[in-house]
Coordinates of C-alpha atoms in Angstrom, one line a residue:
M1 CA -19.5 -21.7 16.9
P2 CA -15.9 -20.4 17.6
G3 CA -15.3 -16.6 19.4
R4 CA -12.4 -15.7 20.8
D5 CA -9.8 -18.1 19.2
A6 CA -11.1 -18.2 15.9
R7 CA -8.5 -18.4 13.2
V8 CA -8.5 -17.9 9.6
T9 CA -6.2 -19.0 6.5
Y10 CA -5.7 -16.8 3.7
I11 CA -5.6 -17.5 0.0
C12 CA -3.8 -15.5 -2.4
E13 CA -5.8 -14.4 -5.4
D14 CA -4.6 -12.8 -8.5
V15 CA -5.8 -9.3 -9.4
E16 CA -7.8 -9.9 -12.6
D17 CA -9.4 -6.6 -13.3
A18 CA -6.4 -4.2 -13.3
S19 CA -6.7 -0.9 -14.9
W20 CA -4.0 -0.6 -17.7
L21 CA -1.7 1.4 -15.1
A22 CA -1.6 -1.3 -12.9
R23 CA -1.7 -4.5 -15.1
S24 CA 2.4 -4.7 -15.4
F25 CA 2.0 -5.0 -11.3
A26 CA -0.8 -7.4 -11.6
Q27 CA 1.4 -9.9 -13.6
G28 CA 4.5 -9.3 -11.6
F29 CA 6.9 -6.3 -12.3
Q30 CA 10.3 -8.1 -12.7
L31 CA 12.9 -5.9 -10.7
A32 CA 15.6 -6.6 -13.5
G33 CA 17.1 -4.5 -16.1
W34 CA 15.5 -1.8 -17.6
R35 CA 12.3 -2.1 -15.2
R36 CA 14.3 -1.8 -12.0
L37 CA 16.1 1.4 -13.9
A38 CA 12.7 2.8 -14.6
L39 CA 11.4 2.2 -11.0
R40 CA 14.3 3.7 -9.1
S41 CA 14.6 6.6 -11.5
A42 CA 10.4 7.3 -10.5
F43 CA 11.4 7.1 -6.8
I44 CA 14.6 9.7 -7.3
L45 CA 12.4 12.0 -9.3
G46 CA 9.9 12.1 -6.8
I47 CA 11.8 12.7 -4.0
L48 CA 13.9 15.4 -5.6
T49 CA 10.5 17.0 -6.7
V50 CA 9.5 16.9 -3.2
A51 CA 12.7 18.1 -1.8
L52 CA 12.7 20.7 -4.2
M53 CA 9.6 22.1 -3.1
A54 CA 10.3 22.0 0.6
L55 CA 13.4 24.2 -0.3
L56 CA 10.9 26.3 -2.0
I57 CA 9.4 27.6 1.3
P58 CA 12.6 28.8 2.7
L59 CA 13.6 30.4 -0.4
T60 CA 10.0 32.3 -0.7
V61 CA 10.2 33.7 3.5
V62 CA 13.8 35.0 2.5
T63 CA 13.0 36.9 -0.7
T64 CA 9.2 38.0 0.1
R65 CA 7.2 39.6 2.5
S66 CA 3.8 38.6 1.2
P67 CA 2.0 36.4 3.5
G68 CA -0.2 35.2 0.4
D69 CA 3.3 34.2 -1.4
I70 CA 4.5 32.2 1.5
A71 CA 1.1 30.6 2.2
N72 CA 1.1 29.6 -1.6
A73 CA 4.9 28.0 -1.4
V74 CA 3.5 26.4 1.9
F75 CA 0.3 24.9 0.3
S76 CA 2.5 23.8 -3.1
A77 CA 5.1 21.8 -1.0
V78 CA 2.3 20.0 0.9
V79 CA 0.3 19.3 -2.5
F80 CA 3.4 17.6 -3.7
G81 CA 4.3 16.0 -0.8
Y82 CA 0.9 14.1 -0.6
A83 CA 1.0 13.5 -4.2
F84 CA 4.2 11.6 -4.1
W85 CA 3.4 10.0 -1.0
S86 CA 0.0 8.8 -2.2
T87 CA 1.6 7.9 -5.6
L88 CA 4.8 6.2 -4.5
G89 CA 4.8 5.9 -1.0
T90 CA 3.5 2.7 -0.5
L91 CA 6.1 1.2 -2.7
L92 CA 8.6 2.7 -1.0
M93 CA 7.7 0.9 2.3
L94 CA 7.9 -2.4 0.4
H95 CA 11.6 -3.0 0.8
R96 CA 11.0 -3.2 4.8
W97 CA 7.8 -4.6 5.3
R98 CA 7.3 -6.7 2.2
I99 CA 3.7 -6.1 2.0
A100 CA 1.6 -3.1 1.7
L101 CA -1.4 -1.4 0.2
A102 CA -1.6 -0.7 -3.2
P103 CA -1.3 2.8 -4.2
W104 CA -4.9 4.6 -5.4
W105 CA -3.9 4.0 -9.1
M106 CA -3.8 0.4 -8.3
Q107 CA -7.3 0.0 -6.5
S108 CA -10.2 -1.0 -7.3
V109 CA -13.7 -0.1 -6.1
D110 CA -13.2 -2.4 -2.8
D111 CA -9.6 -1.1 -1.7
D112 CA -8.6 -4.4 -1.1
R113 CA -5.5 -4.7 -3.2
L114 CA -1.8 -5.2 -1.9
V115 CA 1.5 -5.3 -3.3
E116 CA 3.9 -7.4 -2.2
W117 CA 7.9 -7.5 -2.4
R118 CA 8.5 -11.1 -3.6
C119 CA 12.3 -12.5 -3.8
P120 CA 13.9 -15.7 -3.2
P121 CA 14.1 -18.1 -1.8
R122 CA 10.5 -18.1 -1.5
H123 CA 9.7 -16.9 -5.0
A124 CA 11.8 -17.4 -8.4
D125 CA 12.9 -13.9 -8.8
K126 CA 12.9 -10.3 -7.8
S127 CA 9.4 -9.0 -8.3
I128 CA 6.4 -6.3 -7.0
K129 CA 3.0 -7.9 -7.5
A130 CA -0.2 -6.9 -7.1
V131 CA -2.5 -9.2 -5.2
R132 CA -5.5 -9.7 -2.9
Y133 CA -5.6 -12.2 0.0
A134 CA -9.0 -13.6 1.1
A135 CA -10.3 -16.2 3.5
R136 CA -13.5 -17.5 5.0
C137 CA -14.9 -16.1 8.2
P138 CA -15.1 -18.6 11.0
L139 CA -17.6 -16.5 12.8
C140 CA -20.1 -15.7 10.1
G141 CA -19.1 -17.6 7.0
G142 CA -18.6 -14.5 5.1
K143 CA -15.5 -13.3 3.4
V144 CA -12.5 -12.0 4.7
V145 CA -10.2 -9.6 2.9
A146 CA -7.0 -8.0 3.8
C147 CA -7.1 -4.6 3.9
S148 CA -5.9 -1.4 5.7
G149 CA -5.9 -1.5 9.7
G150 CA -7.6 1.9 10.0
M151 CA -7.4 3.9 13.2
R152 CA -7.3 1.1 15.3
H153 CA -4.8 -1.1 13.8
S154 CA -3.0 1.9 12.4
W155 CA 0.3 0.8 9.9
R156 CA -0.9 -2.6 9.9
I157 CA -2.6 -4.8 7.3
V158 CA -5.6 -6.9 8.9
G159 CA -8.3 -8.9 8.0
R160 CA -12.1 -7.9 7.8
C161 CA -14.9 -10.1 7.1
E162 CA -17.3 -8.3 4.3
E163 CA -20.5 -8.8 6.6
A164 CA -19.2 -7.5 9.9
P165 CA -16.2 -5.5 9.2
A166 CA -15.6 -3.8 12.4
A167 CA -16.7 -6.9 14.9
H168 CA -14.6 -9.9 12.7
V169 CA -11.3 -8.3 12.4
F170 CA -8.0 -11.2 12.1
A171 CA -4.5 -10.7 12.0
F172 CA -3.0 -10.9 8.7
D173 CA 0.6 -12.6 8.2
H174 CA 1.3 -13.0 3.9
V175 CA 4.2 -15.3 4.9
L176 CA 2.5 -17.8 7.1
R177 CA -0.8 -16.9 5.5
E178 CA -3.1 -16.9 8.5
G179 CA -4.2 -15.1 11.4
N180 CA -6.0 -15.0 14.6
R181 CA -9.1 -13.0 15.8
L182 CA -8.2 -9.4 17.2
L183 CA -10.4 -8.1 19.9

């Protein structure tokens, strides 16, 4: 039975049970024409909204002396910032990382969906596609799915065995589609 040097080979699975909102990403959201403009507009609108809410705090501090109004302004800015990041933040990370956890509105019950930035020469055209990567665990035979690295592997996507998610953890490389066991 393999131990420290265990390796997995990931298989890219299409997302089949997508909600109506995530269906266009499950089929591959082409980054051309009006779709590119719509996505860019959503990002710009979200960033402007967060920036305006951030400006609201100093303006509220200058114009009012009420601690309650200041607290409301800070709370509103935090809520808008969190709403923006949880909705569009992972899509903003795609250009740099090429793969990220899918936002909450694309996830299923299992939280194992990823969004992948696909572009030539590896793929035919530029698109963002919702995918799921899975493998067979070499330690126990269970299913390994690519998901968040959590606190221990922050800002990383790792493969976790569904049978032993804390013990059977593997690196994840979406280009080579393989990974070694992480200890």
